[in-house]
């Protein structure tokens, strides 16, 4: 879930979701802000704390430190816990608990991630970290409006996909070789 994002412009994207119609995603990478709303969807906001130093330019929202992030659904605070993003795809996961339900966005390919409700897969999402999110929902999963909004918000804020462990390991080893 590492993607290069220009930190200068605010990007607003409107997408037609297959289940819920228009979904609006706004990404302000410079200020670490993602908002998602749409027809019948709750407003979801992911925000990096103001004055946060050491902004990670590879991450749309600028950090994977959950202490420096706030997530809100229709104005209500929701805990967000991103993984550290190290050697395994699973380490790039993002966990959210809303209304007693645990959601997880976790990479499952180079470019895509799956959204889980508990252990159940509810959707497949992809985003290059530029505010554009493509979502496919699992037929028969009973996908709820809050899940659609959370899926789009997490994908836009953290990007999707990750390299397999062997490629990440080679990259890390390459960093150790003097050049």
mmCIF file of the C-alpha atoms, coordinates in Angstrom:
data_MODEL
# 
_entry.id   MODEL 
# 
loop_
_atom_site.group_PDB 
_atom_site.id 
_atom_site.type_symbol 
_atom_site.label_atom_id 
_atom_site.label_alt_id 
_atom_site.label_comp_id 
_atom_site.label_asym_id 
_atom_site.label_entity_id 
_atom_site.label_seq_id 
_atom_site.pdbx_PDB_ins_code 
_atom_site.Cartn_x 
_atom_site.Cartn_y 
_atom_site.Cartn_z 
_atom_site.occupancy 
_atom_site.B_iso_or_equiv 
_atom_site.pdbx_formal_charge 
_atom_site.auth_seq_id 
_atom_site.auth_comp_id 
_atom_site.auth_asym_id 
_atom_site.auth_atom_id 
_atom_site.pdbx_PDB_model_num 
ATOM 1   C CA . UNK A 1 1   ? 0.000   0.000   0.000  1.00 0.00 ? 1   UNK A CA 1 
ATOM 2   C CA . UNK A 1 2   ? 2.830   2.347   -0.784 1.00 0.00 ? 2   UNK A CA 1 
ATOM 3   C CA . UNK A 1 3   ? 2.084   4.819   -3.505 1.00 0.00 ? 3   UNK A CA 1 
ATOM 4   C CA . UNK A 1 4   ? 3.563   8.101   -4.656 1.00 0.00 ? 4   UNK A CA 1 
ATOM 5   C CA . UNK A 1 5   ? 1.124   10.937  -4.124 1.00 0.00 ? 5   UNK A CA 1 
ATOM 6   C CA . UNK A 1 6   ? 1.668   14.532  -5.069 1.00 0.00 ? 6   UNK A CA 1 
ATOM 7   C CA . UNK A 1 7   ? 1.099   16.511  -1.895 1.00 0.00 ? 7   UNK A CA 1 
ATOM 8   C CA . UNK A 1 8   ? 0.026   19.742  -3.557 1.00 0.00 ? 8   UNK A CA 1 
ATOM 9   C CA . UNK A 1 9   ? -3.464  19.375  -4.986 1.00 0.00 ? 9   UNK A CA 1 
ATOM 10  C CA . UNK A 1 10  ? -6.843  18.509  -3.577 1.00 0.00 ? 10  UNK A CA 1 
ATOM 11  C CA . UNK A 1 11  ? -8.386  15.782  -5.709 1.00 0.00 ? 11  UNK A CA 1 
ATOM 12  C CA . UNK A 1 12  ? -12.136 15.294  -5.889 1.00 0.00 ? 12  UNK A CA 1 
ATOM 13  C CA . UNK A 1 13  ? -13.442 12.208  -7.648 1.00 0.00 ? 13  UNK A CA 1 
ATOM 14  C CA . UNK A 1 14  ? -17.011 11.117  -8.231 1.00 0.00 ? 14  UNK A CA 1 
ATOM 15  C CA . UNK A 1 15  ? -17.536 7.415   -8.958 1.00 0.00 ? 15  UNK A CA 1 
ATOM 16  C CA . UNK A 1 16  ? -20.632 5.409   -9.793 1.00 0.00 ? 16  UNK A CA 1 
ATOM 17  C CA . UNK A 1 17  ? -20.683 2.511   -7.311 1.00 0.00 ? 17  UNK A CA 1 
ATOM 18  C CA . UNK A 1 18  ? -22.393 -0.672  -8.530 1.00 0.00 ? 18  UNK A CA 1 
ATOM 19  C CA . UNK A 1 19  ? -24.603 -0.884  -5.409 1.00 0.00 ? 19  UNK A CA 1 
ATOM 20  C CA . UNK A 1 20  ? -25.054 2.619   -4.022 1.00 0.00 ? 20  UNK A CA 1 
ATOM 21  C CA . UNK A 1 21  ? -24.771 5.025   -6.950 1.00 0.00 ? 21  UNK A CA 1 
ATOM 22  C CA . UNK A 1 22  ? -22.659 8.156   -6.729 1.00 0.00 ? 22  UNK A CA 1 
ATOM 23  C CA . UNK A 1 23  ? -19.728 8.097   -4.300 1.00 0.00 ? 23  UNK A CA 1 
ATOM 24  C CA . UNK A 1 24  ? -17.643 11.242  -3.845 1.00 0.00 ? 24  UNK A CA 1 
ATOM 25  C CA . UNK A 1 25  ? -14.035 10.922  -2.647 1.00 0.00 ? 25  UNK A CA 1 
ATOM 26  C CA . UNK A 1 26  ? -11.932 13.960  -1.790 1.00 0.00 ? 26  UNK A CA 1 
ATOM 27  C CA . UNK A 1 27  ? -8.216  13.544  -1.100 1.00 0.00 ? 27  UNK A CA 1 
ATOM 28  C CA . UNK A 1 28  ? -6.100  16.386  0.280  1.00 0.00 ? 28  UNK A CA 1 
ATOM 29  C CA . UNK A 1 29  ? -2.713  14.696  0.679  1.00 0.00 ? 29  UNK A CA 1 
ATOM 30  C CA . UNK A 1 30  ? -0.969  17.888  1.787  1.00 0.00 ? 30  UNK A CA 1 
ATOM 31  C CA . UNK A 1 31  ? -3.228  18.121  4.839  1.00 0.00 ? 31  UNK A CA 1 
ATOM 32  C CA . UNK A 1 32  ? -3.777  14.381  5.325  1.00 0.00 ? 32  UNK A CA 1 
ATOM 33  C CA . UNK A 1 33  ? -7.517  14.481  4.740  1.00 0.00 ? 33  UNK A CA 1 
ATOM 34  C CA . UNK A 1 34  ? -9.870  12.058  2.983  1.00 0.00 ? 34  UNK A CA 1 
ATOM 35  C CA . UNK A 1 35  ? -13.643 12.483  2.865  1.00 0.00 ? 35  UNK A CA 1 
ATOM 36  C CA . UNK A 1 36  ? -16.193 10.111  1.372  1.00 0.00 ? 36  UNK A CA 1 
ATOM 37  C CA . UNK A 1 37  ? -19.908 10.644  0.976  1.00 0.00 ? 37  UNK A CA 1 
ATOM 38  C CA . UNK A 1 38  ? -22.612 9.784   -1.491 1.00 0.00 ? 38  UNK A CA 1 
ATOM 39  C CA . UNK A 1 39  ? -26.216 8.888   -2.129 1.00 0.00 ? 39  UNK A CA 1 
ATOM 40  C CA . UNK A 1 40  ? -27.446 7.127   0.996  1.00 0.00 ? 40  UNK A CA 1 
ATOM 41  C CA . UNK A 1 41  ? -23.914 6.784   2.405  1.00 0.00 ? 41  UNK A CA 1 
ATOM 42  C CA . UNK A 1 42  ? -22.699 8.152   5.725  1.00 0.00 ? 42  UNK A CA 1 
ATOM 43  C CA . UNK A 1 43  ? -19.972 10.795  5.660  1.00 0.00 ? 43  UNK A CA 1 
ATOM 44  C CA . UNK A 1 44  ? -16.602 9.178   6.465  1.00 0.00 ? 44  UNK A CA 1 
ATOM 45  C CA . UNK A 1 45  ? -13.584 11.358  7.239  1.00 0.00 ? 45  UNK A CA 1 
ATOM 46  C CA . UNK A 1 46  ? -10.001 10.186  7.743  1.00 0.00 ? 46  UNK A CA 1 
ATOM 47  C CA . UNK A 1 47  ? -7.725  12.941  9.046  1.00 0.00 ? 47  UNK A CA 1 
ATOM 48  C CA . UNK A 1 48  ? -4.049  13.140  9.953  1.00 0.00 ? 48  UNK A CA 1 
ATOM 49  C CA . UNK A 1 49  ? -3.422  15.178  13.107 1.00 0.00 ? 49  UNK A CA 1 
ATOM 50  C CA . UNK A 1 50  ? -2.490  18.805  12.415 1.00 0.00 ? 50  UNK A CA 1 
ATOM 51  C CA . UNK A 1 51  ? 1.178   19.614  12.853 1.00 0.00 ? 51  UNK A CA 1 
ATOM 52  C CA . UNK A 1 52  ? 2.219   16.001  12.359 1.00 0.00 ? 52  UNK A CA 1 
ATOM 53  C CA . UNK A 1 53  ? 5.879   15.854  11.453 1.00 0.00 ? 53  UNK A CA 1 
ATOM 54  C CA . UNK A 1 54  ? 7.566   13.140  9.420  1.00 0.00 ? 54  UNK A CA 1 
ATOM 55  C CA . UNK A 1 55  ? 4.818   12.890  6.812  1.00 0.00 ? 55  UNK A CA 1 
ATOM 56  C CA . UNK A 1 56  ? 5.151   9.734   4.716  1.00 0.00 ? 56  UNK A CA 1 
ATOM 57  C CA . UNK A 1 57  ? 4.891   10.978  1.130  1.00 0.00 ? 57  UNK A CA 1 
ATOM 58  C CA . UNK A 1 58  ? 4.259   7.404   -0.059 1.00 0.00 ? 58  UNK A CA 1 
ATOM 59  C CA . UNK A 1 59  ? 0.984   7.281   1.884  1.00 0.00 ? 59  UNK A CA 1 
ATOM 60  C CA . UNK A 1 60  ? -2.022  9.343   0.705  1.00 0.00 ? 60  UNK A CA 1 
ATOM 61  C CA . UNK A 1 61  ? -3.012  10.297  4.277  1.00 0.00 ? 61  UNK A CA 1 
ATOM 62  C CA . UNK A 1 62  ? 0.655   10.740  5.242  1.00 0.00 ? 62  UNK A CA 1 
ATOM 63  C CA . UNK A 1 63  ? 1.068   8.259   8.116  1.00 0.00 ? 63  UNK A CA 1 
ATOM 64  C CA . UNK A 1 64  ? 0.410   4.716   9.296  1.00 0.00 ? 64  UNK A CA 1 
ATOM 65  C CA . UNK A 1 65  ? 0.598   5.796   12.955 1.00 0.00 ? 65  UNK A CA 1 
ATOM 66  C CA . UNK A 1 66  ? -2.896  5.293   14.373 1.00 0.00 ? 66  UNK A CA 1 
ATOM 67  C CA . UNK A 1 67  ? -2.153  7.759   17.194 1.00 0.00 ? 67  UNK A CA 1 
ATOM 68  C CA . UNK A 1 68  ? -1.819  10.505  14.571 1.00 0.00 ? 68  UNK A CA 1 
ATOM 69  C CA . UNK A 1 69  ? -5.045  9.618   12.752 1.00 0.00 ? 69  UNK A CA 1 
ATOM 70  C CA . UNK A 1 70  ? -8.711  10.232  13.380 1.00 0.00 ? 70  UNK A CA 1 
ATOM 71  C CA . UNK A 1 71  ? -11.597 8.518   11.609 1.00 0.00 ? 71  UNK A CA 1 
ATOM 72  C CA . UNK A 1 72  ? -15.204 9.612   11.899 1.00 0.00 ? 72  UNK A CA 1 
ATOM 73  C CA . UNK A 1 73  ? -18.459 8.163   10.563 1.00 0.00 ? 73  UNK A CA 1 
ATOM 74  C CA . UNK A 1 74  ? -21.210 10.802  10.418 1.00 0.00 ? 74  UNK A CA 1 
ATOM 75  C CA . UNK A 1 75  ? -19.262 12.818  12.995 1.00 0.00 ? 75  UNK A CA 1 
ATOM 76  C CA . UNK A 1 76  ? -18.791 9.962   15.473 1.00 0.00 ? 76  UNK A CA 1 
ATOM 77  C CA . UNK A 1 77  ? -15.220 8.951   16.308 1.00 0.00 ? 77  UNK A CA 1 
ATOM 78  C CA . UNK A 1 78  ? -14.201 5.461   15.191 1.00 0.00 ? 78  UNK A CA 1 
ATOM 79  C CA . UNK A 1 79  ? -10.899 3.814   16.174 1.00 0.00 ? 79  UNK A CA 1 
ATOM 80  C CA . UNK A 1 80  ? -8.553  3.173   13.250 1.00 0.00 ? 80  UNK A CA 1 
ATOM 81  C CA . UNK A 1 81  ? -5.519  0.922   13.560 1.00 0.00 ? 81  UNK A CA 1 
ATOM 82  C CA . UNK A 1 82  ? -3.221  0.617   10.540 1.00 0.00 ? 82  UNK A CA 1 
ATOM 83  C CA . UNK A 1 83  ? -0.557  -2.072  10.527 1.00 0.00 ? 83  UNK A CA 1 
ATOM 84  C CA . UNK A 1 84  ? 3.089   -0.967  10.372 1.00 0.00 ? 84  UNK A CA 1 
ATOM 85  C CA . UNK A 1 85  ? 3.532   -1.916  6.726  1.00 0.00 ? 85  UNK A CA 1 
ATOM 86  C CA . UNK A 1 86  ? 6.728   -3.942  6.787  1.00 0.00 ? 86  UNK A CA 1 
ATOM 87  C CA . UNK A 1 87  ? 7.648   -7.290  5.183  1.00 0.00 ? 87  UNK A CA 1 
ATOM 88  C CA . UNK A 1 88  ? 4.299   -9.010  4.691  1.00 0.00 ? 88  UNK A CA 1 
ATOM 89  C CA . UNK A 1 89  ? 1.188   -7.946  2.812  1.00 0.00 ? 89  UNK A CA 1 
ATOM 90  C CA . UNK A 1 90  ? -0.809  -8.520  5.978  1.00 0.00 ? 90  UNK A CA 1 
ATOM 91  C CA . UNK A 1 91  ? 1.299   -5.891  7.777  1.00 0.00 ? 91  UNK A CA 1 
ATOM 92  C CA . UNK A 1 92  ? -0.276  -3.280  5.461  1.00 0.00 ? 92  UNK A CA 1 
ATOM 93  C CA . UNK A 1 93  ? -3.760  -3.992  6.854  1.00 0.00 ? 93  UNK A CA 1 
ATOM 94  C CA . UNK A 1 94  ? -6.016  -1.314  8.317  1.00 0.00 ? 94  UNK A CA 1 
ATOM 95  C CA . UNK A 1 95  ? -8.493  -2.251  11.084 1.00 0.00 ? 95  UNK A CA 1 
ATOM 96  C CA . UNK A 1 96  ? -11.602 -0.295  12.027 1.00 0.00 ? 96  UNK A CA 1 
ATOM 97  C CA . UNK A 1 97  ? -14.342 -1.155  14.516 1.00 0.00 ? 97  UNK A CA 1 
ATOM 98  C CA . UNK A 1 98  ? -17.687 0.556   13.954 1.00 0.00 ? 98  UNK A CA 1 
ATOM 99  C CA . UNK A 1 99  ? -20.938 -0.223  15.800 1.00 0.00 ? 99  UNK A CA 1 
ATOM 100 C CA . UNK A 1 100 ? -19.390 -3.360  17.281 1.00 0.00 ? 100 UNK A CA 1 
ATOM 101 C CA . UNK A 1 101 ? -18.300 -4.741  13.897 1.00 0.00 ? 101 UNK A CA 1 
ATOM 102 C CA . UNK A 1 102 ? -14.626 -5.201  12.996 1.00 0.00 ? 102 UNK A CA 1 
ATOM 103 C CA . UNK A 1 103 ? -13.615 -4.281  9.452  1.00 0.00 ? 103 UNK A CA 1 
ATOM 104 C CA . UNK A 1 104 ? -10.240 -4.923  7.870  1.00 0.00 ? 104 UNK A CA 1 
ATOM 105 C CA . UNK A 1 105 ? -8.803  -3.675  4.589  1.00 0.00 ? 105 UNK A CA 1 
ATOM 106 C CA . UNK A 1 106 ? -5.921  -6.000  3.704  1.00 0.00 ? 106 UNK A CA 1 
ATOM 107 C CA . UNK A 1 107 ? -3.856  -6.328  0.511  1.00 0.00 ? 107 UNK A CA 1 
ATOM 108 C CA . UNK A 1 108 ? -4.303  -9.513  -1.478 1.00 0.00 ? 108 UNK A CA 1 
ATOM 109 C CA . UNK A 1 109 ? -2.383  -8.652  -4.665 1.00 0.00 ? 109 UNK A CA 1 
ATOM 110 C CA . UNK A 1 110 ? 0.065   -6.110  -6.040 1.00 0.00 ? 110 UNK A CA 1 
ATOM 111 C CA . UNK A 1 111 ? -2.725  -3.585  -6.637 1.00 0.00 ? 111 UNK A CA 1 
ATOM 112 C CA . UNK A 1 112 ? -5.799  -4.752  -4.759 1.00 0.00 ? 112 UNK A CA 1 
ATOM 113 C CA . UNK A 1 113 ? -7.108  -5.216  -1.250 1.00 0.00 ? 113 UNK A CA 1 
ATOM 114 C CA . UNK A 1 114 ? -10.115 -6.970  0.201  1.00 0.00 ? 114 UNK A CA 1 
ATOM 115 C CA . UNK A 1 115 ? -12.528 -5.518  2.739  1.00 0.00 ? 115 UNK A CA 1 
ATOM 116 C CA . UNK A 1 116 ? -13.537 -7.955  5.454  1.00 0.00 ? 116 UNK A CA 1 
ATOM 117 C CA . UNK A 1 117 ? -16.455 -7.781  7.872  1.00 0.00 ? 117 UNK A CA 1 
ATOM 118 C CA . UNK A 1 118 ? -15.117 -9.996  10.628 1.00 0.00 ? 118 UNK A CA 1 
ATOM 119 C CA . UNK A 1 119 ? -13.836 -12.955 8.608  1.00 0.00 ? 119 UNK A CA 1 
ATOM 120 C CA . UNK A 1 120 ? -16.281 -12.459 5.693  1.00 0.00 ? 120 UNK A CA 1 
ATOM 121 C CA . UNK A 1 121 ? -15.065 -10.860 2.470  1.00 0.00 ? 121 UNK A CA 1 
ATOM 122 C CA . UNK A 1 122 ? -17.476 -8.119  1.437  1.00 0.00 ? 122 UNK A CA 1 
ATOM 123 C CA . UNK A 1 123 ? -15.531 -6.321  -1.289 1.00 0.00 ? 123 UNK A CA 1 
ATOM 124 C CA . UNK A 1 124 ? -12.467 -5.915  -3.478 1.00 0.00 ? 124 UNK A CA 1 
ATOM 125 C CA . UNK A 1 125 ? -10.961 -2.436  -3.757 1.00 0.00 ? 125 UNK A CA 1 
ATOM 126 C CA . UNK A 1 126 ? -8.101  -0.849  -5.635 1.00 0.00 ? 126 UNK A CA 1 
ATOM 127 C CA . UNK A 1 127 ? -6.601  2.618   -5.479 1.00 0.00 ? 127 UNK A CA 1 
ATOM 128 C CA . UNK A 1 128 ? -3.241  3.957   -6.597 1.00 0.00 ? 128 UNK A CA 1 
ATOM 129 C CA . UNK A 1 129 ? -3.319  6.569   -3.846 1.00 0.00 ? 129 UNK A CA 1 
ATOM 130 C CA . UNK A 1 130 ? -4.610  9.297   -6.144 1.00 0.00 ? 130 UNK A CA 1 
ATOM 131 C CA . UNK A 1 131 ? -8.161  9.469   -4.757 1.00 0.00 ? 131 UNK A CA 1 
ATOM 132 C CA . UNK A 1 132 ? -9.603  7.200   -7.453 1.00 0.00 ? 132 UNK A CA 1 
ATOM 133 C CA . UNK A 1 133 ? -11.075 4.025   -5.952 1.00 0.00 ? 133 UNK A CA 1 
ATOM 134 C CA . UNK A 1 134 ? -12.493 1.075   -7.867 1.00 0.00 ? 134 UNK A CA 1 
ATOM 135 C CA . UNK A 1 135 ? -14.742 -1.225  -5.833 1.00 0.00 ? 135 UNK A CA 1 
ATOM 136 C CA . UNK A 1 136 ? -16.415 -4.570  -6.523 1.00 0.00 ? 136 UNK A CA 1 
ATOM 137 C CA . UNK A 1 137 ? -18.777 -5.922  -3.885 1.00 0.00 ? 137 UNK A CA 1 
ATOM 138 C CA . UNK A 1 138 ? -19.346 -9.605  -3.136 1.00 0.00 ? 138 UNK A CA 1 
ATOM 139 C CA . UNK A 1 139 ? -22.741 -10.795 -4.346 1.00 0.00 ? 139 UNK A CA 1 
ATOM 140 C CA . UNK A 1 140 ? -24.885 -11.998 -1.471 1.00 0.00 ? 140 UNK A CA 1 
ATOM 141 C CA . UNK A 1 141 ? -22.710 -10.401 1.235  1.00 0.00 ? 141 UNK A CA 1 
ATOM 142 C CA . UNK A 1 142 ? -25.446 -7.932  2.208  1.00 0.00 ? 142 UNK A CA 1 
ATOM 143 C CA . UNK A 1 143 ? -23.084 -4.985  1.855  1.00 0.00 ? 143 UNK A CA 1 
ATOM 144 C CA . UNK A 1 144 ? -24.211 -2.020  3.985  1.00 0.00 ? 144 UNK A CA 1 
ATOM 145 C CA . UNK A 1 145 ? -23.866 1.684   3.167  1.00 0.00 ? 145 UNK A CA 1 
ATOM 146 C CA . UNK A 1 146 ? -21.346 2.205   6.008  1.00 0.00 ? 146 UNK A CA 1 
ATOM 147 C CA . UNK A 1 147 ? -19.176 -0.585  4.607  1.00 0.00 ? 147 UNK A CA 1 
ATOM 148 C CA . UNK A 1 148 ? -19.121 1.024   1.172  1.00 0.00 ? 148 UNK A CA 1 
ATOM 149 C CA . UNK A 1 149 ? -18.160 4.406   2.656  1.00 0.00 ? 149 UNK A CA 1 
ATOM 150 C CA . UNK A 1 150 ? -15.491 2.859   4.908  1.00 0.00 ? 150 UNK A CA 1 
ATOM 151 C CA . UNK A 1 151 ? -14.077 0.795   2.036  1.00 0.00 ? 151 UNK A CA 1 
ATOM 152 C CA . UNK A 1 152 ? -13.710 3.816   -0.235 1.00 0.00 ? 152 UNK A CA 1 
ATOM 153 C CA . UNK A 1 153 ? -12.266 5.952   2.581  1.00 0.00 ? 153 UNK A CA 1 
ATOM 154 C CA . UNK A 1 154 ? -9.682  3.390   3.706  1.00 0.00 ? 154 UNK A CA 1 
ATOM 155 C CA . UNK A 1 155 ? -8.623  2.609   0.133  1.00 0.00 ? 155 UNK A CA 1 
ATOM 156 C CA . UNK A 1 156 ? -8.235  6.332   -0.664 1.00 0.00 ? 156 UNK A CA 1 
ATOM 157 C CA . UNK A 1 157 ? -6.431  7.120   2.608  1.00 0.00 ? 157 UNK A CA 1 
ATOM 158 C CA . UNK A 1 158 ? -3.964  4.214   2.619  1.00 0.00 ? 158 UNK A CA 1 
ATOM 159 C CA . UNK A 1 159 ? -3.900  2.968   -0.962 1.00 0.00 ? 159 UNK A CA 1 
ATOM 160 C CA . UNK A 1 160 ? -4.330  -0.711  -1.779 1.00 0.00 ? 160 UNK A CA 1 
ATOM 161 C CA . UNK A 1 161 ? -2.182  -3.672  -2.675 1.00 0.00 ? 161 UNK A CA 1 
ATOM 162 C CA . UNK A 1 162 ? 1.335   -4.530  -1.594 1.00 0.00 ? 162 UNK A CA 1 
ATOM 163 C CA . UNK A 1 163 ? 4.349   -6.382  -2.881 1.00 0.00 ? 163 UNK A CA 1 
ATOM 164 C CA . UNK A 1 164 ? 4.700   -10.027 -1.884 1.00 0.00 ? 164 UNK A CA 1 
ATOM 165 C CA . UNK A 1 165 ? 7.082   -10.719 1.002  1.00 0.00 ? 165 UNK A CA 1 
ATOM 166 C CA . UNK A 1 166 ? 9.883   -12.015 -1.220 1.00 0.00 ? 166 UNK A CA 1 
ATOM 167 C CA . UNK A 1 167 ? 9.907   -8.762  -3.235 1.00 0.00 ? 167 UNK A CA 1 
ATOM 168 C CA . UNK A 1 168 ? 9.798   -6.640  -0.081 1.00 0.00 ? 168 UNK A CA 1 
ATOM 169 C CA . UNK A 1 169 ? 12.684  -8.672  1.332  1.00 0.00 ? 169 UNK A CA 1 
ATOM 170 C CA . UNK A 1 170 ? 14.745  -8.183  -1.833 1.00 0.00 ? 170 UNK A CA 1 
ATOM 171 C CA . UNK A 1 171 ? 14.033  -4.461  -1.699 1.00 0.00 ? 171 UNK A CA 1 
ATOM 172 C CA . UNK A 1 172 ? 15.136  -4.311  1.951  1.00 0.00 ? 172 UNK A CA 1 
ATOM 173 C CA . UNK A 1 173 ? 18.309  -6.271  1.161  1.00 0.00 ? 173 UNK A CA 1 
ATOM 174 C CA . UNK A 1 174 ? 19.024  -3.948  -1.740 1.00 0.00 ? 174 UNK A CA 1 
ATOM 175 C CA . UNK A 1 175 ? 18.932  -1.010  0.677  1.00 0.00 ? 175 UNK A CA 1 
ATOM 176 C CA . UNK A 1 176 ? 21.721  -2.662  2.708  1.00 0.00 ? 176 UNK A CA 1 
ATOM 177 C CA . UNK A 1 177 ? 24.096  -2.999  -0.226 1.00 0.00 ? 177 UNK A CA 1 
ATOM 178 C CA . UNK A 1 178 ? 26.378  0.047   -0.516 1.00 0.00 ? 178 UNK A CA 1 
ATOM 179 C CA . UNK A 1 179 ? 26.035  1.742   -3.833 1.00 0.00 ? 179 UNK A CA 1 
# 
